PDB file of C-alpha atoms and ligand atoms in Angstrom:
ATOM      1  CA  MET A  37      -9.417  14.397 -20.809  1.00  0.00           C
ATOM      2  CA  ASP A  38      -6.489  12.875 -18.842  1.00  0.00           C
ATOM      3  CA  THR A  39      -7.428  13.445 -15.222  1.00  0.00           C
ATOM      4  CA  ASP A  40      -4.392  11.551 -13.824  1.00  0.00           C
ATOM      5  CA  PRO A  41      -2.254  14.224 -11.908  1.00  0.00           C
ATOM      6  CA  ILE A  42       0.731  12.067 -11.712  1.00  0.00           C
ATOM      7  CA  ASP A  43       3.355  12.185 -14.453  1.00  0.00           C
ATOM      8  CA  LYS A  44       4.556   8.790 -15.508  1.00  0.00           C
ATOM      9  CA  SER A  45       7.782  10.018 -17.224  1.00  0.00           C
ATOM     10  CA  ASN A  46      10.785  10.640 -15.006  1.00  0.00           C
ATOM     11  CA  SER A  47      11.437  14.051 -16.347  1.00  0.00           C
ATOM     12  CA  LYS A  48       8.115  15.840 -15.730  1.00  0.00           C
ATOM     13  CA  ARG A  49       7.283  17.501 -12.407  1.00  0.00           C
ATOM     14  CA  TYR A  50       4.367  16.605  -9.913  1.00  0.00           C
ATOM     15  CA  PRO A  51       1.895  19.568  -9.533  1.00  0.00           C
ATOM     16  CA  PRO A  52       2.478  21.836  -6.698  1.00  0.00           C
ATOM     17  CA  VAL A  53       0.888  20.886  -3.270  1.00  0.00           C
ATOM     18  CA  THR A  54      -0.752  24.130  -2.982  1.00  0.00           C
ATOM     19  CA  GLY A  55      -2.715  23.887  -6.379  1.00  0.00           C
ATOM     20  CA  ILE A  56      -4.389  20.415  -5.950  1.00  0.00           C
ATOM     21  CA  GLY A  57      -7.223  19.156  -3.831  1.00  0.00           C
ATOM     22  CA  ARG A  58      -7.061  16.659  -0.942  1.00  0.00           C
ATOM     23  CA  ASP A  59      -7.850  13.584  -2.772  1.00  0.00           C
ATOM     24  CA  GLU A  60      -5.297  14.442  -5.614  1.00  0.00           C
ATOM     25  CA  HIS A  61      -2.644  15.127  -2.960  1.00  0.00           C
ATOM     26  CA  VAL A  62      -3.261  11.700  -1.332  1.00  0.00           C
ATOM     27  CA  GLY A  63      -3.266   9.935  -4.827  1.00  0.00           C
ATOM     28  CA  MET A  64      -0.052  11.658  -5.569  1.00  0.00           C
ATOM     29  CA  VAL A  65       1.565  10.537  -2.351  1.00  0.00           C
ATOM     30  CA  ARG A  66       0.605   6.996  -2.760  1.00  0.00           C
ATOM     31  CA  GLU A  67       1.979   6.837  -6.270  1.00  0.00           C
ATOM     32  CA  ILE A  68       5.144   8.636  -5.304  1.00  0.00           C
ATOM     33  CA  PHE A  69       6.036   6.313  -2.237  1.00  0.00           C
ATOM     34  CA  ALA A  70       5.028   3.143  -4.302  1.00  0.00           C
ATOM     35  CA  THR A  71       7.751   3.927  -6.833  1.00  0.00           C
ATOM     36  CA  ILE A  72      10.730   4.812  -4.733  1.00  0.00           C
ATOM     37  CA  PRO A  73      11.063   2.253  -1.975  1.00  0.00           C
ATOM     38  CA  LYS A  74      14.373   0.574  -3.445  1.00  0.00           C
ATOM     39  CA  ARG A  75      16.459   3.733  -3.118  1.00  0.00           C
ATOM     40  CA  TYR A  76      14.481   5.433  -0.366  1.00  0.00           C
ATOM     41  CA  ASP A  77      16.824   4.465   2.534  1.00  0.00           C
ATOM     42  CA  LEU A  78      20.023   5.274   0.672  1.00  0.00           C
ATOM     43  CA  LEU A  79      18.582   8.721  -0.500  1.00  0.00           C
ATOM     44  CA  ASN A  80      17.177   9.544   2.941  1.00  0.00           C
ATOM     45  CA  HIS A  81      20.628   8.923   4.618  1.00  0.00           C
ATOM     46  CA  LEU A  82      22.589  10.648   1.851  1.00  0.00           C
ATOM     47  CA  LEU A  83      20.411  13.752   1.474  1.00  0.00           C
ATOM     48  CA  SER A  84      20.360  14.193   5.084  1.00  0.00           C
ATOM     49  CA  LEU A  85      24.001  13.349   5.707  1.00  0.00           C
ATOM     50  CA  ARG A  86      22.800  10.502   7.881  1.00  0.00           C
ATOM     51  CA  ARG A  87      21.001  13.053  10.325  1.00  0.00           C
ATOM     52  CA  ASP A  88      17.746  11.333   9.811  1.00  0.00           C
ATOM     53  CA  LEU A  89      19.093   8.430  12.042  1.00  0.00           C
ATOM     54  CA  ALA A  90      20.032  10.874  14.559  1.00  0.00           C
ATOM     55  CA  TRP A  91      16.807  12.578  14.424  1.00  0.00           C
ATOM     56  CA  ARG A  92      14.783   9.401  14.968  1.00  0.00           C
ATOM     57  CA  ARG A  93      16.964   8.411  17.845  1.00  0.00           C
ATOM     58  CA  PHE A  94      16.581  11.839  19.561  1.00  0.00           C
ATOM     59  CA  ALA A  95      12.787  11.127  19.436  1.00  0.00           C
ATOM     60  CA  VAL A  96      13.033   7.507  20.648  1.00  0.00           C
ATOM     61  CA  ARG A  97      15.118   8.479  23.608  1.00  0.00           C
ATOM     62  CA  ARG A  98      12.283  10.747  24.720  1.00  0.00           C
ATOM     63  CA  MET A  99       9.802   8.021  24.695  1.00  0.00           C
ATOM     64  CA  SER A 100       8.533   6.199  27.785  1.00  0.00           C
ATOM     65  CA  PHE A 101       6.476   3.106  28.285  1.00  0.00           C
ATOM     66  CA  PHE A 102       4.434   2.550  31.416  1.00  0.00           C
ATOM     67  CA  ASN A 103       0.961   0.933  30.620  1.00  0.00           C
ATOM     68  CA  THR A 104       0.649  -1.202  27.468  1.00  0.00           C
ATOM     69  CA  PHE A 105       4.390  -1.188  26.501  1.00  0.00           C
ATOM     70  CA  ARG A 106       3.283  -0.757  23.111  1.00  0.00           C
ATOM     71  CA  PHE A 107       4.546   1.800  20.360  1.00  0.00           C
ATOM     72  CA  LEU A 108       2.884   2.600  17.091  1.00  0.00           C
ATOM     73  CA  ASP A 109       4.813   4.188  14.304  1.00  0.00           C
ATOM     74  CA  VAL A 110       2.431   5.796  11.828  1.00  0.00           C
ATOM     75  CA  ALA A 111       3.543   6.272   8.200  1.00  0.00           C
ATOM     76  CA  THR A 112       6.451   3.884   9.015  1.00  0.00           C
ATOM     77  CA  GLY A 113       7.602   3.521   5.518  1.00  0.00           C
ATOM     78  CA  THR A 114      10.783   1.400   5.689  1.00  0.00           C
ATOM     79  CA  ALA A 115      10.316   1.064   9.343  1.00  0.00           C
ATOM     80  CA  ASP A 116      13.428   2.863  10.707  1.00  0.00           C
ATOM     81  CA  LEU A 117      11.514   4.494  13.615  1.00  0.00           C
ATOM     82  CA  ALA A 118       9.781   1.299  14.478  1.00  0.00           C
ATOM     83  CA  ILE A 119      13.261  -0.534  14.526  1.00  0.00           C
ATOM     84  CA  GLU A 120      14.950   2.247  16.664  1.00  0.00           C
ATOM     85  CA  ALA A 121      12.139   2.050  19.194  1.00  0.00           C
ATOM     86  CA  ALA A 122      12.408  -1.626  19.382  1.00  0.00           C
ATOM     87  CA  ARG A 123      16.140  -1.774  19.714  1.00  0.00           C
ATOM     88  CA  LEU A 124      16.313   1.097  22.450  1.00  0.00           C
ATOM     89  CA  ASN A 125      13.359  -0.380  24.339  1.00  0.00           C
ATOM     90  CA  PRO A 126      13.665  -4.033  24.733  1.00  0.00           C
ATOM     91  CA  ALA A 127      10.518  -4.588  26.752  1.00  0.00           C
ATOM     92  CA  ILE A 128       8.112  -3.123  24.224  1.00  0.00           C
ATOM     93  CA  GLN A 129       5.950  -4.448  21.170  1.00  0.00           C
ATOM     94  CA  VAL A 130       5.882  -2.271  18.156  1.00  0.00           C
ATOM     95  CA  THR A 131       3.452  -1.884  15.323  1.00  0.00           C
ATOM     96  CA  GLY A 132       4.005   0.012  12.148  1.00  0.00           C
ATOM     97  CA  ILE A 133       1.490   0.998   9.597  1.00  0.00           C
ATOM     98  CA  ASP A 134       1.703   2.631   6.136  1.00  0.00           C
ATOM     99  CA  PHE A 135      -0.833   2.798   3.237  1.00  0.00           C
ATOM    100  CA  VAL A 136       1.867   1.896   0.658  1.00  0.00           C
ATOM    101  CA  ARG A 137       2.646  -1.837   0.504  1.00  0.00           C
ATOM    102  CA  GLU A 138       5.739  -1.302  -1.583  1.00  0.00           C
ATOM    103  CA  MET A 139       7.265   0.795   1.232  1.00  0.00           C
ATOM    104  CA  LEU A 140       6.667  -1.916   3.873  1.00  0.00           C
ATOM    105  CA  GLU A 141       8.443  -4.691   1.925  1.00  0.00           C
ATOM    106  CA  PRO A 142      11.999  -3.450   2.498  1.00  0.00           C
ATOM    107  CA  GLY A 143      10.969  -2.760   6.076  1.00  0.00           C
ATOM    108  CA  ARG A 144       9.981  -6.337   6.626  1.00  0.00           C
ATOM    109  CA  GLN A 145      13.277  -7.369   5.343  1.00  0.00           C
ATOM    110  CA  LYS A 146      15.229  -5.110   7.800  1.00  0.00           C
ATOM    111  CA  ILE A 147      13.076  -6.211  10.824  1.00  0.00           C
ATOM    112  CA  THR A 148      13.951  -9.999   9.945  1.00  0.00           C
ATOM    113  CA  ASP A 149      17.665  -9.225   9.139  1.00  0.00           C
ATOM    114  CA  ARG A 150      17.819  -7.487  12.712  1.00  0.00           C
ATOM    115  CA  GLY A 151      16.117 -10.524  14.440  1.00  0.00           C
ATOM    116  CA  LEU A 152      13.133  -8.198  15.600  1.00  0.00           C
ATOM    117  CA  ALA A 153      10.364 -10.110  13.763  1.00  0.00           C
ATOM    118  CA  GLY A 154       9.051 -11.315  17.069  1.00  0.00           C
ATOM    119  CA  ARG A 155       8.456  -7.727  18.183  1.00  0.00           C
ATOM    120  CA  ILE A 156       7.698  -5.632  15.211  1.00  0.00           C
ATOM    121  CA  ARG A 157       4.689  -6.130  13.049  1.00  0.00           C
ATOM    122  CA  LEU A 158       3.983  -3.966   9.949  1.00  0.00           C
ATOM    123  CA  LEU A 159       0.339  -3.456   8.731  1.00  0.00           C
ATOM    124  CA  GLN A 160      -0.939  -1.902   5.583  1.00  0.00           C
ATOM    125  CA  ALA A 161      -3.416   0.760   6.927  1.00  0.00           C
ATOM    126  CA  ASP A 162      -4.447   4.454   6.383  1.00  0.00           C
ATOM    127  CA  ALA A 163      -3.550   7.008   9.224  1.00  0.00           C
ATOM    128  CA  MET A 164      -6.865   8.540   8.780  1.00  0.00           C
ATOM    129  CA  THR A 165      -8.613   5.445  10.082  1.00  0.00           C
ATOM    130  CA  LEU A 166      -6.167   3.479  12.321  1.00  0.00           C
ATOM    131  CA  PRO A 167      -7.286   0.033  12.875  1.00  0.00           C
ATOM    132  CA  PHE A 168      -6.909  -0.010  16.692  1.00  0.00           C
ATOM    133  CA  PRO A 169      -9.276   0.480  19.615  1.00  0.00           C
ATOM    134  CA  GLU A 170      -8.724   3.750  21.680  1.00  0.00           C
ATOM    135  CA  GLY A 171      -6.019   3.731  24.233  1.00  0.00           C
ATOM    136  CA  SER A 172      -3.834   0.989  22.583  1.00  0.00           C
ATOM    137  CA  PHE A 173      -0.453   2.592  22.896  1.00  0.00           C
ATOM    138  CA  ASP A 174       1.752   4.241  25.355  1.00  0.00           C
ATOM    139  CA  ALA A 175       3.655   6.283  22.583  1.00  0.00           C
ATOM    140  CA  VAL A 176       2.817   6.957  18.897  1.00  0.00           C
ATOM    141  CA  GLY A 177       5.366   8.505  16.479  1.00  0.00           C
ATOM    142  CA  ILE A 178       5.167   9.850  13.031  1.00  0.00           C
ATOM    143  CA  ALA A 179       8.562  10.486  11.211  1.00  0.00           C
ATOM    144  CA  PHE A 180       8.535  12.632   7.950  1.00  0.00           C
ATOM    145  CA  GLY A 181       5.002  11.386   7.298  1.00  0.00           C
ATOM    146  CA  ILE A 182       2.479  14.229   8.427  1.00  0.00           C
ATOM    147  CA  ARG A 183       3.566  16.611   5.692  1.00  0.00           C
ATOM    148  CA  ASN A 184       2.114  14.138   3.352  1.00  0.00           C
ATOM    149  CA  MET A 185      -1.170  14.059   4.680  1.00  0.00           C
ATOM    150  CA  PRO A 186      -3.493  16.938   3.507  1.00  0.00           C
ATOM    151  CA  ASP A 187      -5.882  16.463   6.424  1.00  0.00           C
ATOM    152  CA  ARG A 188      -3.384  16.864   9.254  1.00  0.00           C
ATOM    153  CA  LEU A 189      -6.047  17.652  11.924  1.00  0.00           C
ATOM    154  CA  ARG A 190      -7.804  14.352  11.478  1.00  0.00           C
ATOM    155  CA  ALA A 191      -4.357  12.573  11.499  1.00  0.00           C
ATOM    156  CA  LEU A 192      -3.461  14.174  14.659  1.00  0.00           C
ATOM    157  CA  ARG A 193      -6.997  13.359  16.262  1.00  0.00           C
ATOM    158  CA  GLU A 194      -6.659   9.690  15.152  1.00  0.00           C
ATOM    159  CA  MET A 195      -3.228   9.386  16.717  1.00  0.00           C
ATOM    160  CA  ARG A 196      -4.555  10.860  20.040  1.00  0.00           C
ATOM    161  CA  ARG A 197      -7.446   8.342  20.115  1.00  0.00           C
ATOM    162  CA  VAL A 198      -5.196   5.424  20.045  1.00  0.00           C
ATOM    163  CA  LEU A 199      -3.025   6.666  22.872  1.00  0.00           C
ATOM    164  CA  VAL A 200      -3.507   5.755  26.375  1.00  0.00           C
ATOM    165  CA  PRO A 201      -4.512   8.894  28.745  1.00  0.00           C
ATOM    166  CA  GLY A 202      -0.993  10.250  29.703  1.00  0.00           C
ATOM    167  CA  GLY A 203       0.556   8.606  26.519  1.00  0.00           C
ATOM    168  CA  ARG A 204       2.566  10.928  24.138  1.00  0.00           C
ATOM    169  CA  LEU A 205       2.857  11.529  20.438  1.00  0.00           C
ATOM    170  CA  PHE A 206       6.225  12.188  18.720  1.00  0.00           C
ATOM    171  CA  VAL A 207       6.234  14.114  15.410  1.00  0.00           C
ATOM    172  CA  LEU A 208       9.318  14.554  13.475  1.00  0.00           C
ATOM    173  CA  GLU A 209       9.194  16.761  10.457  1.00  0.00           C
ATOM    174  CA  MET A 210      11.462  18.800   8.313  1.00  0.00           C
ATOM    175  CA  THR A 211      10.774  22.426   8.082  1.00  0.00           C
ATOM    176  CA  PHE A 212      12.010  25.564   6.576  1.00  0.00           C
ATOM    177  CA  PRO A 213      14.415  27.182   8.878  1.00  0.00           C
ATOM    178  CA  ARG A 214      13.855  30.436  10.513  1.00  0.00           C
ATOM    179  CA  ASN A 215      17.383  31.768  10.297  1.00  0.00           C
ATOM    180  CA  ARG A 216      18.055  33.813   7.120  1.00  0.00           C
ATOM    181  CA  PHE A 217      21.524  32.241   6.512  1.00  0.00           C
ATOM    182  CA  TRP A 218      20.249  28.805   6.722  1.00  0.00           C
ATOM    183  CA  GLN A 219      17.124  29.642   4.808  1.00  0.00           C
ATOM    184  CA  GLY A 220      19.328  30.617   1.749  1.00  0.00           C
ATOM    185  CA  PHE A 221      21.373  27.430   2.042  1.00  0.00           C
ATOM    186  CA  PHE A 222      18.186  25.156   2.608  1.00  0.00           C
ATOM    187  CA  ASN A 223      16.474  26.867  -0.451  1.00  0.00           C
ATOM    188  CA  LEU A 224      19.756  25.947  -2.593  1.00  0.00           C
ATOM    189  CA  TYR A 225      19.746  22.481  -1.097  1.00  0.00           C
ATOM    190  CA  LEU A 226      16.022  21.717  -1.793  1.00  0.00           C
ATOM    191  CA  ASN A 227      15.661  23.364  -5.081  1.00  0.00           C
ATOM    192  CA  ARG A 228      19.208  22.646  -6.778  1.00  0.00           C
ATOM    193  CA  LEU A 229      21.165  19.823  -4.833  1.00  0.00           C
ATOM    194  CA  LEU A 230      18.405  17.531  -3.984  1.00  0.00           C
ATOM    195  CA  PRO A 231      16.870  17.315  -7.403  1.00  0.00           C
ATOM    196  CA  ALA A 232      20.471  16.927  -9.004  1.00  0.00           C
ATOM    197  CA  LEU A 233      21.350  13.964  -6.551  1.00  0.00           C
ATOM    198  CA  ALA A 234      17.802  12.474  -7.075  1.00  0.00           C
ATOM    199  CA  ARG A 235      18.471  12.673 -10.876  1.00  0.00           C
ATOM    200  CA  LEU A 236      21.720  10.721 -10.516  1.00  0.00           C
ATOM    201  CA  LEU A 237      20.470   8.214  -7.910  1.00  0.00           C
ATOM    202  CA  SER A 238      16.637   7.722  -7.995  1.00  0.00           C
ATOM    203  CA  GLU A 239      14.574   5.921 -10.559  1.00  0.00           C
ATOM    204  CA  LYS A 240      11.852   8.591 -10.051  1.00  0.00           C
ATOM    205  CA  PRO A 241      13.752  11.870  -9.573  1.00  0.00           C
ATOM    206  CA  ALA A 242      10.407  13.925  -9.977  1.00  0.00           C
ATOM    207  CA  ALA A 243       9.340  12.557  -6.662  1.00  0.00           C
ATOM    208  CA  TYR A 244      12.098  14.598  -5.086  1.00  0.00           C
ATOM    209  CA  HIS A 245      10.493  17.899  -6.531  1.00  0.00           C
ATOM    210  CA  TYR A 246       7.411  16.842  -4.526  1.00  0.00           C
ATOM    211  CA  LEU A 247       9.727  16.322  -1.351  1.00  0.00           C
ATOM    212  CA  ALA A 248      11.002  19.932  -1.729  1.00  0.00           C
ATOM    213  CA  ASP A 249       7.652  21.284  -2.390  1.00  0.00           C
ATOM    214  CA  SER A 250       5.923  19.682   0.616  1.00  0.00           C
ATOM    215  CA  ILE A 251       8.649  20.881   2.914  1.00  0.00           C
ATOM    216  CA  LEU A 252       8.389  24.411   1.719  1.00  0.00           C
ATOM    217  CA  HIS A 253       4.602  24.275   2.276  1.00  0.00           C
ATOM    218  CA  PHE A 254       4.556  22.577   5.645  1.00  0.00           C
ATOM    219  CA  PRO A 255       3.161  24.935   8.466  1.00  0.00           C
ATOM    220  CA  GLY A 256       5.695  26.945  10.483  1.00  0.00           C
ATOM    221  CA  PRO A 257       6.147  25.903  14.334  1.00  0.00           C
ATOM    222  CA  ARG A 258       3.532  28.117  15.713  1.00  0.00           C
ATOM    223  CA  ALA A 259       0.745  27.048  13.193  1.00  0.00           C
ATOM    224  CA  PHE A 260       1.751  23.310  13.641  1.00  0.00           C
ATOM    225  CA  MET A 261       1.617  23.551  17.464  1.00  0.00           C
ATOM    226  CA  SER A 262      -1.740  25.343  17.388  1.00  0.00           C
ATOM    227  CA  LEU A 263      -3.054  22.388  15.318  1.00  0.00           C
ATOM    228  CA  MET A 264      -1.782  20.017  17.761  1.00  0.00           C
ATOM    229  CA  GLU A 265      -3.683  21.782  20.514  1.00  0.00           C
ATOM    230  CA  LYS A 266      -6.790  21.745  18.392  1.00  0.00           C
ATOM    231  CA  ALA A 267      -6.354  17.972  18.155  1.00  0.00           C
ATOM    232  CA  GLY A 268      -6.365  17.558  21.976  1.00  0.00           C
ATOM    233  CA  PHE A 269      -2.627  17.852  22.844  1.00  0.00           C
ATOM    234  CA  PRO A 270      -2.367  20.944  25.172  1.00  0.00           C
ATOM    235  CA  ASN A 271       1.108  22.850  25.517  1.00  0.00           C
ATOM    236  CA  PRO A 272       3.028  20.832  22.992  1.00  0.00           C
ATOM    237  CA  GLU A 273       6.963  20.839  23.267  1.00  0.00           C
ATOM    238  CA  ARG A 274       9.071  21.626  20.182  1.00  0.00           C
ATOM    239  CA  HIS A 275      12.790  20.692  19.744  1.00  0.00           C
ATOM    240  CA  SER A 276      14.541  22.304  16.864  1.00  0.00           C
ATOM    241  CA  LEU A 277      17.159  19.877  15.297  1.00  0.00           C
ATOM    242  CA  THR A 278      20.122  20.593  12.877  1.00  0.00           C
ATOM    243  CA  PHE A 279      19.855  24.267  12.394  1.00  0.00           C
ATOM    244  CA  GLY A 280      16.050  24.093  12.480  1.00  0.00           C
ATOM    245  CA  ILE A 281      15.759  21.896   9.243  1.00  0.00           C
ATOM    246  CA  THR A 282      13.707  19.314  11.371  1.00  0.00           C
ATOM    247  CA  ALA A 283      11.720  19.737  14.479  1.00  0.00           C
ATOM    248  CA  LEU A 284      10.537  17.235  16.960  1.00  0.00           C
ATOM    249  CA  TYR A 285       7.068  18.117  18.421  1.00  0.00           C
ATOM    250  CA  ILE A 286       5.822  16.100  21.444  1.00  0.00           C
ATOM    251  CA  GLY A 287       2.132  16.200  22.578  1.00  0.00           C
ATOM    252  CA  ARG A 288       0.590  14.440  25.489  1.00  0.00           C
ATOM    253  CA  ARG A 289      -2.912  13.053  25.631  1.00  0.00           C
ATOM    254  CA  PRO A 290      -4.268  14.537  28.998  1.00  0.00           C
ATOM    255  CA  GLN A 291      -5.487  12.120  31.754  1.00  0.00           C
ATOM    256  CA  ASP A 292      -9.237  11.962  31.222  1.00  0.00           C
TER     257      ASP A 292
HETATM  258  C1  LIG B 404       8.697  10.330   3.848  1.00  0.00           C
HETATM  259  S1  LIG B 404       8.131   8.797   4.142  1.00  0.00           S
HETATM  260  C2  LIG B 404       8.501   8.369   5.858  1.00  0.00           C
HETATM  261  C3  LIG B 404       8.776   7.113   6.134  1.00  0.00           C
HETATM  262  C4  LIG B 404       9.332   6.621   7.610  1.00  0.00           C
HETATM  263  N1  LIG B 404       8.496   7.257   8.611  1.00  0.00           N
HETATM  264  C5  LIG B 404      10.754   7.355   7.771  1.00  0.00           C
HETATM  265  O1  LIG B 404      11.060   7.903   8.881  1.00  0.00           O
HETATM  266  O2  LIG B 404      11.678   7.378   6.816  1.00  0.00           O
HETATM  267  C6  LIG B 404       6.352   9.087   4.242  1.00  0.00           C
HETATM  268  C7  LIG B 404       5.545   7.634   4.353  1.00  0.00           C
HETATM  269  O3  LIG B 404       4.276   8.279   4.741  1.00  0.00           O
HETATM  270  C8  LIG B 404       3.263   7.342   4.183  1.00  0.00           C
HETATM  271  N2  LIG B 404       1.944   7.896   4.145  1.00  0.00           N
HETATM  272  C9  LIG B 404       1.543   9.122   3.616  1.00  0.00           C
HETATM  273  N3  LIG B 404       0.137   9.333   3.963  1.00  0.00           N
HETATM  274  C10 LIG B 404      -0.326   8.232   4.629  1.00  0.00           C
HETATM  275  C11 LIG B 404      -1.409   7.892   5.302  1.00  0.00           C
HETATM  276  N4  LIG B 404      -2.474   8.568   5.077  1.00  0.00           N
HETATM  277  N5  LIG B 404      -1.538   6.684   5.812  1.00  0.00           N
HETATM  278  C12 LIG B 404      -0.454   5.951   6.002  1.00  0.00           C
HETATM  279  N6  LIG B 404       0.728   6.083   5.472  1.00  0.00           N
HETATM  280  C13 LIG B 404       0.861   7.351   4.778  1.00  0.00           C
HETATM  281  C14 LIG B 404       3.949   7.079   2.794  1.00  0.00           C
HETATM  282  O4  LIG B 404       3.348   5.917   2.095  1.00  0.00           O
HETATM  283  C15 LIG B 404       5.359   7.073   3.137  1.00  0.00           C
HETATM  284  O5  LIG B 404       5.876   5.740   3.282  1.00  0.00           O
END
């Protein structure tokens, strides 16, 4: 029996995230991100009408550095959040981690091109077991990464562990808007426009079905904030961005 959940052809779909186990989900995520890095930035900017850049900047502007002067970008992909954090905070050192080597390669190139190689390092690592001692960073960020992690509680607890007491976590994630009008529009966008554009521009359009599916199944604000509380971030903040299609969640690791 063929147990590989991943469609190797460009025309077939990935299985819905609700119908698969955690290991299968992680395997699928690894495969998807290993196959799309070449066009990832272009599609990201195009499909969000470049709002993704503004969303990352919005998060970075809220960060503060006061102890280690270090920032960790989890699921850094092509390193956009890491680069934005380094650009806006000249006094900090930045580390980006991602478990897909292929995503890190264009990120490394961008870092070198922008003259930031001395301040940003990228490592291949899994967000479930971060290779850093407790209390290593003043701020930790994760942009559009957590919905790809089936064990979100574990990911949140790991990010809390590596924060200094008083340090803050910044989670950017796309969500399904609450407003009825935008829901209809976003539905059309996710299920029609995005796959059509992906078919035109991506070598792996099927990956964009997964993107739509993973956004539709990401927990709503209340559920996600209670998960943050459970992970040890009391009273998290939430900022709704661009008609609610993206949210920034901020959690603070309390002083011990
Ligand atoms: C949608 S991309 C986001 C990339 C980047 N943060 C950005 O803002 O464009 C999601 C990334 O999460 C990474 N990822 C998913 N699960 C991971 C895990 N358990 N550990 C590390 N990286 C992970 C994927 O490899 C992929 O690069």
